[in-house]
PDB file of C-alpha atoms in Angstrom:
ATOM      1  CA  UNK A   1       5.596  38.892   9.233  1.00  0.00           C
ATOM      2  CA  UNK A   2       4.137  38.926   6.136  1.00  0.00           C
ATOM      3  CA  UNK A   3       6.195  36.277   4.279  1.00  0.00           C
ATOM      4  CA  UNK A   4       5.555  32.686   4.685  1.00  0.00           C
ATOM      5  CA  UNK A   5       8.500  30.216   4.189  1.00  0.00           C
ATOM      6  CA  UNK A   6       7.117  27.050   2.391  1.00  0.00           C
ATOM      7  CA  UNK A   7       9.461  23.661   2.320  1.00  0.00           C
ATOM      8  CA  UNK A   8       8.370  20.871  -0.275  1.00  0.00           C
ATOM      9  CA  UNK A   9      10.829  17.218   0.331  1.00  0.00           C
ATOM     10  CA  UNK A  10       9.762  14.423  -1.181  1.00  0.00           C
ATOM     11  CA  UNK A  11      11.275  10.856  -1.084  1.00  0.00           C
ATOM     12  CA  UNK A  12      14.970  11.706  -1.817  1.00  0.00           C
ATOM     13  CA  UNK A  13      14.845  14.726   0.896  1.00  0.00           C
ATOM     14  CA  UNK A  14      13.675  12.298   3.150  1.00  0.00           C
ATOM     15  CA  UNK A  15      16.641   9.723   2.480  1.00  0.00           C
ATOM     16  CA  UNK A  16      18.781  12.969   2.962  1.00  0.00           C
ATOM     17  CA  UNK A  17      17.328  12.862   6.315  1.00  0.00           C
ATOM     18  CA  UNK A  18      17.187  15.890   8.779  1.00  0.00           C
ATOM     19  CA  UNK A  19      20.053  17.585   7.899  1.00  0.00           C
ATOM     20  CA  UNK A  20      19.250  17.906   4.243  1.00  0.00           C
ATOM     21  CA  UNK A  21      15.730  20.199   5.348  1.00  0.00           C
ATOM     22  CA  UNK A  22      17.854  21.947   8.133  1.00  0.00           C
ATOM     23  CA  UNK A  23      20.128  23.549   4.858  1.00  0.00           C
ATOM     24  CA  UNK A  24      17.233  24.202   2.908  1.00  0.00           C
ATOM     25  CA  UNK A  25      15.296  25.885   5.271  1.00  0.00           C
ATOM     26  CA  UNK A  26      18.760  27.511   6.390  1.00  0.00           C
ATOM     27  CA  UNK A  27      18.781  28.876   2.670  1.00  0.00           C
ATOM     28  CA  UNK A  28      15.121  29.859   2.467  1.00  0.00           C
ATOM     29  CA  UNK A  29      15.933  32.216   5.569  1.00  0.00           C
ATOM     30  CA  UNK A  30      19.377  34.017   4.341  1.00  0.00           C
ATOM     31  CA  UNK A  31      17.511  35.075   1.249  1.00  0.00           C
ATOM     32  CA  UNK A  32      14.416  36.350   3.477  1.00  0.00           C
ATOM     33  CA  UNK A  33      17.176  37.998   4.932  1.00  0.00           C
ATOM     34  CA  UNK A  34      18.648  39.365   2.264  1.00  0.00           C
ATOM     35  CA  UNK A  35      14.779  40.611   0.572  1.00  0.00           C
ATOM     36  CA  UNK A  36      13.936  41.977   4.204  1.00  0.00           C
ATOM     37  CA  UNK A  37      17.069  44.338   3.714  1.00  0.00           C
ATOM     38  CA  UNK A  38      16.428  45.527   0.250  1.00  0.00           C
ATOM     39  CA  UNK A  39      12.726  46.024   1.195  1.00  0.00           C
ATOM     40  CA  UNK A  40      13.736  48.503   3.819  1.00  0.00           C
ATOM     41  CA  UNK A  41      16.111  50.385   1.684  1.00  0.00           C
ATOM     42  CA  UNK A  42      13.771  50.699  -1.333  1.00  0.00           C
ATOM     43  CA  UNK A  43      11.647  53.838  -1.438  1.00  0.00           C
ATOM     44  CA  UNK A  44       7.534  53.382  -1.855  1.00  0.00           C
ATOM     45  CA  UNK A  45       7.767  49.894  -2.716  1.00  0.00           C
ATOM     46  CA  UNK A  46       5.126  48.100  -1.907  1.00  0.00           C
ATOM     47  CA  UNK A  47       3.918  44.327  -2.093  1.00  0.00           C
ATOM     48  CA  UNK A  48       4.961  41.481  -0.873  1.00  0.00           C
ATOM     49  CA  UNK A  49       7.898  39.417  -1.100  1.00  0.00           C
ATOM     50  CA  UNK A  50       7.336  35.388  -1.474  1.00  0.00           C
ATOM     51  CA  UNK A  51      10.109  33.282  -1.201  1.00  0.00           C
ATOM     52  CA  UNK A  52      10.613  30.178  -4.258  1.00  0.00           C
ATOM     53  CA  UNK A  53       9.602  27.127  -3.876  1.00  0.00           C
ATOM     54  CA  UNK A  54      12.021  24.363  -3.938  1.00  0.00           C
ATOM     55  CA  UNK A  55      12.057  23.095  -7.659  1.00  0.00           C
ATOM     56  CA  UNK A  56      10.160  19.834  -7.623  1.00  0.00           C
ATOM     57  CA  UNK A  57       7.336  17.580  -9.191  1.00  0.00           C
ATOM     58  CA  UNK A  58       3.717  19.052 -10.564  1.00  0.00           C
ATOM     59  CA  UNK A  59       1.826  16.558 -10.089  1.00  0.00           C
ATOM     60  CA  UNK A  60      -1.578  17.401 -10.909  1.00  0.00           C
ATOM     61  CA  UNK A  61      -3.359  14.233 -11.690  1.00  0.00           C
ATOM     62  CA  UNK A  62      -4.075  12.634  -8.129  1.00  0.00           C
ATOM     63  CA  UNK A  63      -3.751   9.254  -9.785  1.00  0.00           C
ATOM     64  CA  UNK A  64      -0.162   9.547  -9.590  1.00  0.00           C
ATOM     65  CA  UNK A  65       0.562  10.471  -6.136  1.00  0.00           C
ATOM     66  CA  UNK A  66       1.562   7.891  -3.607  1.00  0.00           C
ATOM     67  CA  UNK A  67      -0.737   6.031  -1.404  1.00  0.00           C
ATOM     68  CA  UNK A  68       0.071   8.099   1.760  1.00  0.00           C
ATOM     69  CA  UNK A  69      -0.596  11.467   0.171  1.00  0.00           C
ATOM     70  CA  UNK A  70      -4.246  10.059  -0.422  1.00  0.00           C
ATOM     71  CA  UNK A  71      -7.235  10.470   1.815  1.00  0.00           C
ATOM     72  CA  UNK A  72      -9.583   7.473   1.641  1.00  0.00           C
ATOM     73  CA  UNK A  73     -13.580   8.542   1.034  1.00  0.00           C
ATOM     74  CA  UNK A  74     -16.621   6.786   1.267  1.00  0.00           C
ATOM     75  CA  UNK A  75     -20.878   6.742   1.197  1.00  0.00           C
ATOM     76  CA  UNK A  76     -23.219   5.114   3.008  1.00  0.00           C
ATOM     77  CA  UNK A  77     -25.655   3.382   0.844  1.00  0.00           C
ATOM     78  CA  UNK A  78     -27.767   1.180   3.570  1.00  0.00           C
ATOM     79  CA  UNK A  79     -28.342   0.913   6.991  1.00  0.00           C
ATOM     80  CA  UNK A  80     -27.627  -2.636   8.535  1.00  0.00           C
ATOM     81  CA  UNK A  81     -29.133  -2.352  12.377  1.00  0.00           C
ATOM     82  CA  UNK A  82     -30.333   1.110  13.688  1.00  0.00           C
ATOM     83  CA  UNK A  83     -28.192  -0.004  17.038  1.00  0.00           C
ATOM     84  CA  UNK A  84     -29.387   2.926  19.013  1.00  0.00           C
ATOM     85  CA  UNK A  85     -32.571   2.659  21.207  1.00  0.00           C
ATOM     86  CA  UNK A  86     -34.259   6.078  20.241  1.00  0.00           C
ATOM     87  CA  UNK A  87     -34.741   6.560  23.346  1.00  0.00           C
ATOM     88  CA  UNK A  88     -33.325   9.328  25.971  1.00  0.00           C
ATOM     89  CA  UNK A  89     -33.785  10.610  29.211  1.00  0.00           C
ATOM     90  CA  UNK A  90     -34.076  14.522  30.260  1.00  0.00           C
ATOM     91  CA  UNK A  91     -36.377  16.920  30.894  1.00  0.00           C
ATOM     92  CA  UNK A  92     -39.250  18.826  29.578  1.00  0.00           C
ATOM     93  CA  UNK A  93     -39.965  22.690  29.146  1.00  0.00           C
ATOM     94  CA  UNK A  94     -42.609  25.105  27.790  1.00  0.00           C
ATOM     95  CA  UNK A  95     -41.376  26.479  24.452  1.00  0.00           C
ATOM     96  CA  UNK A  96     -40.112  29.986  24.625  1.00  0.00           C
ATOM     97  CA  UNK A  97     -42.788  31.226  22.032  1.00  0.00           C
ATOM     98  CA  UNK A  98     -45.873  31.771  23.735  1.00  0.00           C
ATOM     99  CA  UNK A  99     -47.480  32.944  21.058  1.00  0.00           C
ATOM    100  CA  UNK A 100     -46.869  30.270  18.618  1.00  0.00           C
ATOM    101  CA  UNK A 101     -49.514  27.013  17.526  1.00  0.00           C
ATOM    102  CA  UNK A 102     -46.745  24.933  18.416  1.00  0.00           C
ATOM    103  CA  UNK A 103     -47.041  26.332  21.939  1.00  0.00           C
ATOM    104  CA  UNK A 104     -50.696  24.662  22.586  1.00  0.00           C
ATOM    105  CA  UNK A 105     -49.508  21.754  21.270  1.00  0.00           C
ATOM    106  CA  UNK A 106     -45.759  20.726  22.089  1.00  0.00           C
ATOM    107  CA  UNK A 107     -43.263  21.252  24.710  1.00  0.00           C
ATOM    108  CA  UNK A 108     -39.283  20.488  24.676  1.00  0.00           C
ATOM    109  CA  UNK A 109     -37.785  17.611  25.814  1.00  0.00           C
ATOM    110  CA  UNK A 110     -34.062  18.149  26.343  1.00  0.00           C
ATOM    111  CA  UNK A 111     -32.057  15.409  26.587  1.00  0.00           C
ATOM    112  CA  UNK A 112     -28.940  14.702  29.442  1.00  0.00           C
ATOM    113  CA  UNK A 113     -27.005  13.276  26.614  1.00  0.00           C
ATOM    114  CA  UNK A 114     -26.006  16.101  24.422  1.00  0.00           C
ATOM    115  CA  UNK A 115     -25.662  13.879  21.361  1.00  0.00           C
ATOM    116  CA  UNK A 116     -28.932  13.206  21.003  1.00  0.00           C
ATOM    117  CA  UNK A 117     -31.041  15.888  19.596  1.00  0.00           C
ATOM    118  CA  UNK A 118     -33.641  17.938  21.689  1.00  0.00           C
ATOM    119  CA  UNK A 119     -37.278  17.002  20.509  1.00  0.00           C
ATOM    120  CA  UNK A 120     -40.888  18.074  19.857  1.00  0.00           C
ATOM    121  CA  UNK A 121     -43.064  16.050  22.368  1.00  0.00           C
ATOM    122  CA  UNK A 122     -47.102  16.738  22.421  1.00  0.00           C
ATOM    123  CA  UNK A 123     -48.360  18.456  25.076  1.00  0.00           C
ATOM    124  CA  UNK A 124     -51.289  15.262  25.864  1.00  0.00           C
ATOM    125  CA  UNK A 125     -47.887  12.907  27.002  1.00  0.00           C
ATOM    126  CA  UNK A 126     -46.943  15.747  29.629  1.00  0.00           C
ATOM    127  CA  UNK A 127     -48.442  15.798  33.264  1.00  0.00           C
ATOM    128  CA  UNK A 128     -52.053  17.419  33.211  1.00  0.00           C
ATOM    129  CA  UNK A 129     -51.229  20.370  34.984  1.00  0.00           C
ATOM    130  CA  UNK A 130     -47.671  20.854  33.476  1.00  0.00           C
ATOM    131  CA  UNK A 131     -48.606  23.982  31.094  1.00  0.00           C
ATOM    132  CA  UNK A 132     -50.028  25.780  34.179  1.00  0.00           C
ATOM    133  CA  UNK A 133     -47.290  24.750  37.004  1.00  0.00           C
ATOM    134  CA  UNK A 134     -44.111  23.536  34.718  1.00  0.00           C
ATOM    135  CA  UNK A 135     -41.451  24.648  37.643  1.00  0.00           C
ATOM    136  CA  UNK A 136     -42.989  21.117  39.659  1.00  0.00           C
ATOM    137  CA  UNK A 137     -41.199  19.200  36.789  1.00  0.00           C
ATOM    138  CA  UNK A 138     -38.095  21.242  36.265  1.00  0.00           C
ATOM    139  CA  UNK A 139     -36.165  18.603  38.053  1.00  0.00           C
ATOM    140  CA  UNK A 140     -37.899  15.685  37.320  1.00  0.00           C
ATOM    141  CA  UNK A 141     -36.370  13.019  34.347  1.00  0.00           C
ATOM    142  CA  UNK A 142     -38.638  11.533  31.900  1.00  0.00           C
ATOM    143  CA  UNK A 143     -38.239   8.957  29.134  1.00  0.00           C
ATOM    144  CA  UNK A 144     -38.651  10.080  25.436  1.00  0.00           C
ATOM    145  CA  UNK A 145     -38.598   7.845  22.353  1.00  0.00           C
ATOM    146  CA  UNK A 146     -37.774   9.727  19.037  1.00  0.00           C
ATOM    147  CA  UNK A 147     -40.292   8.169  16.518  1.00  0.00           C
ATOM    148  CA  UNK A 148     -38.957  10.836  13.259  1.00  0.00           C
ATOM    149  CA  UNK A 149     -37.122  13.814  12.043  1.00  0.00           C
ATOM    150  CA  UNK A 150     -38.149  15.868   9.184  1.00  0.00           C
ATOM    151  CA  UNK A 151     -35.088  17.140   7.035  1.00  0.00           C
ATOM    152  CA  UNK A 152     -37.053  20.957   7.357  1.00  0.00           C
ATOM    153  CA  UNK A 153     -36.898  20.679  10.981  1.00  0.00           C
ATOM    154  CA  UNK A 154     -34.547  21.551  13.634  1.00  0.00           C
ATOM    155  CA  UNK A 155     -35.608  19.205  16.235  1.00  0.00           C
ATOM    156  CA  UNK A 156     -36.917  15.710  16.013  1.00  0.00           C
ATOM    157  CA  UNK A 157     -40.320  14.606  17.298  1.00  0.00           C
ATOM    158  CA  UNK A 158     -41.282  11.675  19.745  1.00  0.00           C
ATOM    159  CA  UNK A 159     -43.725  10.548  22.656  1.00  0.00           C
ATOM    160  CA  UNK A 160     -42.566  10.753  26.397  1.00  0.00           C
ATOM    161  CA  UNK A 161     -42.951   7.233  27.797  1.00  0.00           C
ATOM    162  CA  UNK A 162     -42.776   7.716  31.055  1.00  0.00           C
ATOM    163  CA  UNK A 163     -41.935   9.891  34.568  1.00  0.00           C
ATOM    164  CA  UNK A 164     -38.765   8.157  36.309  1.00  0.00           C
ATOM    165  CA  UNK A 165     -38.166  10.446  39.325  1.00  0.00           C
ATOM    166  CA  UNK A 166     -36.514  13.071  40.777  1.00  0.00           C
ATOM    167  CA  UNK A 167     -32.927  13.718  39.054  1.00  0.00           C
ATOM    168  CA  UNK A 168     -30.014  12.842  40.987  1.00  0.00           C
ATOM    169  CA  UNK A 169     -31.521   9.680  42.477  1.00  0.00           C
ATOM    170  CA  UNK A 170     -30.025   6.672  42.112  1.00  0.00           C
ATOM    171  CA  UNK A 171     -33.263   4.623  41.003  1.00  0.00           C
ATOM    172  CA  UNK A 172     -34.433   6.812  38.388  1.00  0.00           C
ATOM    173  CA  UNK A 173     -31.226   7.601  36.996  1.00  0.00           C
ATOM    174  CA  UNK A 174     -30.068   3.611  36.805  1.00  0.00           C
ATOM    175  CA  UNK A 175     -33.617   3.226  34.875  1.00  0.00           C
ATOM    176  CA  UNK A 176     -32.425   6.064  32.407  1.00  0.00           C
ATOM    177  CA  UNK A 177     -29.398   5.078  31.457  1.00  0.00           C
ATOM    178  CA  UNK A 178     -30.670   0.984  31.199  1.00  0.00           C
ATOM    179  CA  UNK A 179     -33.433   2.184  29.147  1.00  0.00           C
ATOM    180  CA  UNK A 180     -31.525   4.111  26.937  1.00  0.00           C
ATOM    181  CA  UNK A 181     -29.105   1.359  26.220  1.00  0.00           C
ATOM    182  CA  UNK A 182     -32.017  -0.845  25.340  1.00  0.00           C
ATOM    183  CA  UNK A 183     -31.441  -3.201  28.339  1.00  0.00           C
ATOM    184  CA  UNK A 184     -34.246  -5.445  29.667  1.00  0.00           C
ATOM    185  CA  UNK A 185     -34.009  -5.519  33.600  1.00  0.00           C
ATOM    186  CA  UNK A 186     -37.564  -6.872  33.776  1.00  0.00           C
ATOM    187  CA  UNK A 187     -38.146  -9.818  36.180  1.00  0.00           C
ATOM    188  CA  UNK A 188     -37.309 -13.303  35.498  1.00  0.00           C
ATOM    189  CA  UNK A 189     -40.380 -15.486  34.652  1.00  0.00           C
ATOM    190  CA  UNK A 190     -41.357 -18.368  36.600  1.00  0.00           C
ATOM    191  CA  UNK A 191     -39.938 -20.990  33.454  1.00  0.00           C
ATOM    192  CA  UNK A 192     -36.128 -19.227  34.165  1.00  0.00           C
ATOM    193  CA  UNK A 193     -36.533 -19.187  38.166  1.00  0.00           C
ATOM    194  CA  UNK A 194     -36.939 -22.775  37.820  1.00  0.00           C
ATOM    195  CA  UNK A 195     -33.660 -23.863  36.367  1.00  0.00           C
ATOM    196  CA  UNK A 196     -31.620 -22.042  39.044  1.00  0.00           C
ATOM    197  CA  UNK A 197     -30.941 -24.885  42.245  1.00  0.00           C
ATOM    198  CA  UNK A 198     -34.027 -25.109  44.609  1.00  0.00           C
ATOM    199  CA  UNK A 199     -32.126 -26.644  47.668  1.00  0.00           C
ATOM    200  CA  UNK A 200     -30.391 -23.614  49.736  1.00  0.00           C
ATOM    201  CA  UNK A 201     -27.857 -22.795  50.593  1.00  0.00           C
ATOM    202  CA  UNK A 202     -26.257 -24.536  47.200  1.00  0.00           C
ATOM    203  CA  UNK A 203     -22.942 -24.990  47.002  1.00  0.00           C
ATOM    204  CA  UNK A 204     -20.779 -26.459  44.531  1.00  0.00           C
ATOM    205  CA  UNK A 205     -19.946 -29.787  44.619  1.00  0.00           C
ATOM    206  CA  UNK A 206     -16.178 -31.378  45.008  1.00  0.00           C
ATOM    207  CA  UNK A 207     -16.338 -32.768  41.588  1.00  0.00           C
ATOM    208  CA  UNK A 208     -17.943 -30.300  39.468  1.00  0.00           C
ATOM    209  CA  UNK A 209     -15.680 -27.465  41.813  1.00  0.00           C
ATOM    210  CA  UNK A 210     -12.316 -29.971  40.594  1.00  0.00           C
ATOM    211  CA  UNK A 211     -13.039 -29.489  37.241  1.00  0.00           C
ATOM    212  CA  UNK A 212     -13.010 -25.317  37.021  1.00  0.00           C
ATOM    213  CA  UNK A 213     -10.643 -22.978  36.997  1.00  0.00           C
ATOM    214  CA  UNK A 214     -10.871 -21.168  40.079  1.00  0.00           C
ATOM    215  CA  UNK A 215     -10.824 -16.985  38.992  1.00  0.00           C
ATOM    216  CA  UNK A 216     -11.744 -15.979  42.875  1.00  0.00           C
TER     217      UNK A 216
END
């Protein structure tokens, strides 16, 4: 148990294929073997018995070792598009410190999606009567958008936007998740209402209906 058997092949080995590693390692165990039985017989000897390495190349400038043996690093240097929307949906809490300034003036937002980051939010976007009766909104989602994050700080900071509903419901959760997503499911204006077909029922026509490809 306390020797490790180490096996270094490089391109030749592998041209050898498997049968060339099964003899080596084959090897590497007789003479474990072999140093397991002298161990025992020697008297108050102690240490540990490492097994050589197959003879092969140093290579110690990386510069000289093949493409695969490589792993690839990079750096960000600029931000493009900030694709996400900042915004998340969960719940808010009183902070556990009672006794704290950042009691009177913040709860926790905690968001369903455990990738974003839980977050400061002030206590003036919460319900009025939250700090005195926070079990009514222990099940009820709201909409935060993170605004910053200070490297010193644990947890971001942000406003809460809005009160969806009761969790679990279909309508509030569907506005979560389209929210958070960034996706506008406002009304149409009047302008786009226009351009759809005012007689009804439409249908399409034979002509127009000749020239597509029917996916139905």
């Amino acid at each position: 148990p306390d020797v490790i058997i180490e096996a270094q092949f490089d391109d030749n080995d592998t041209e050898h294929g498997q049968d060339h590693l099964q003899d080596t390692l084959t090897d590497d165990i007789n003479k474990l073997s072999l140093d397991t039985g002298e161990k025992g017989k020697a008297a108050g000897v102690t240490g540990v018995h490492r097994t050589k390495q197959d003879d092969g190349p140093k290579v110690n400038d990386p510069r000289l070792l093949p493409d695969e043996f490589l792993q690839r690093t990079a750096k960000v240097v600029y931000i493009l598009e900030k694709k996400h929307s900042r915004a998340a949906t969960g719940f808010i809490k009183l902070l556990a410190d009672r006794n704290s300034e950042l009691f009177k003036r913040c709860a926790m937002f905690s968001p369903v999606d455990h990738r974003v980051p839980r977050v400061y939010v002030p206590l003036a976007d919460c319900p009025p009567d939250f700090v005195t009766k926070p079990e009514t909104y222990a099940q009820m989602l709201f909409i935060c958008r993170i605004v910053d994050w200070k490297e010193d700080s644990n947890f971001a900071s942000g406003q809460l936007c809005k009160s969806l509903g009761q969790a679990g419901e279909i309508e509030p959760e569907s506005e979560g998740i389209l929210t958070e997503y960034g996706v506008d499911f406002s009304d149409f204006s009047p302008e786009v209402l226009e351009c759809l077909p005012q007689n009804l029922p439409w249908v399409i026509s034979p002509g127009e209906l000749a020239k597509r490809r029917d996916l139905r």
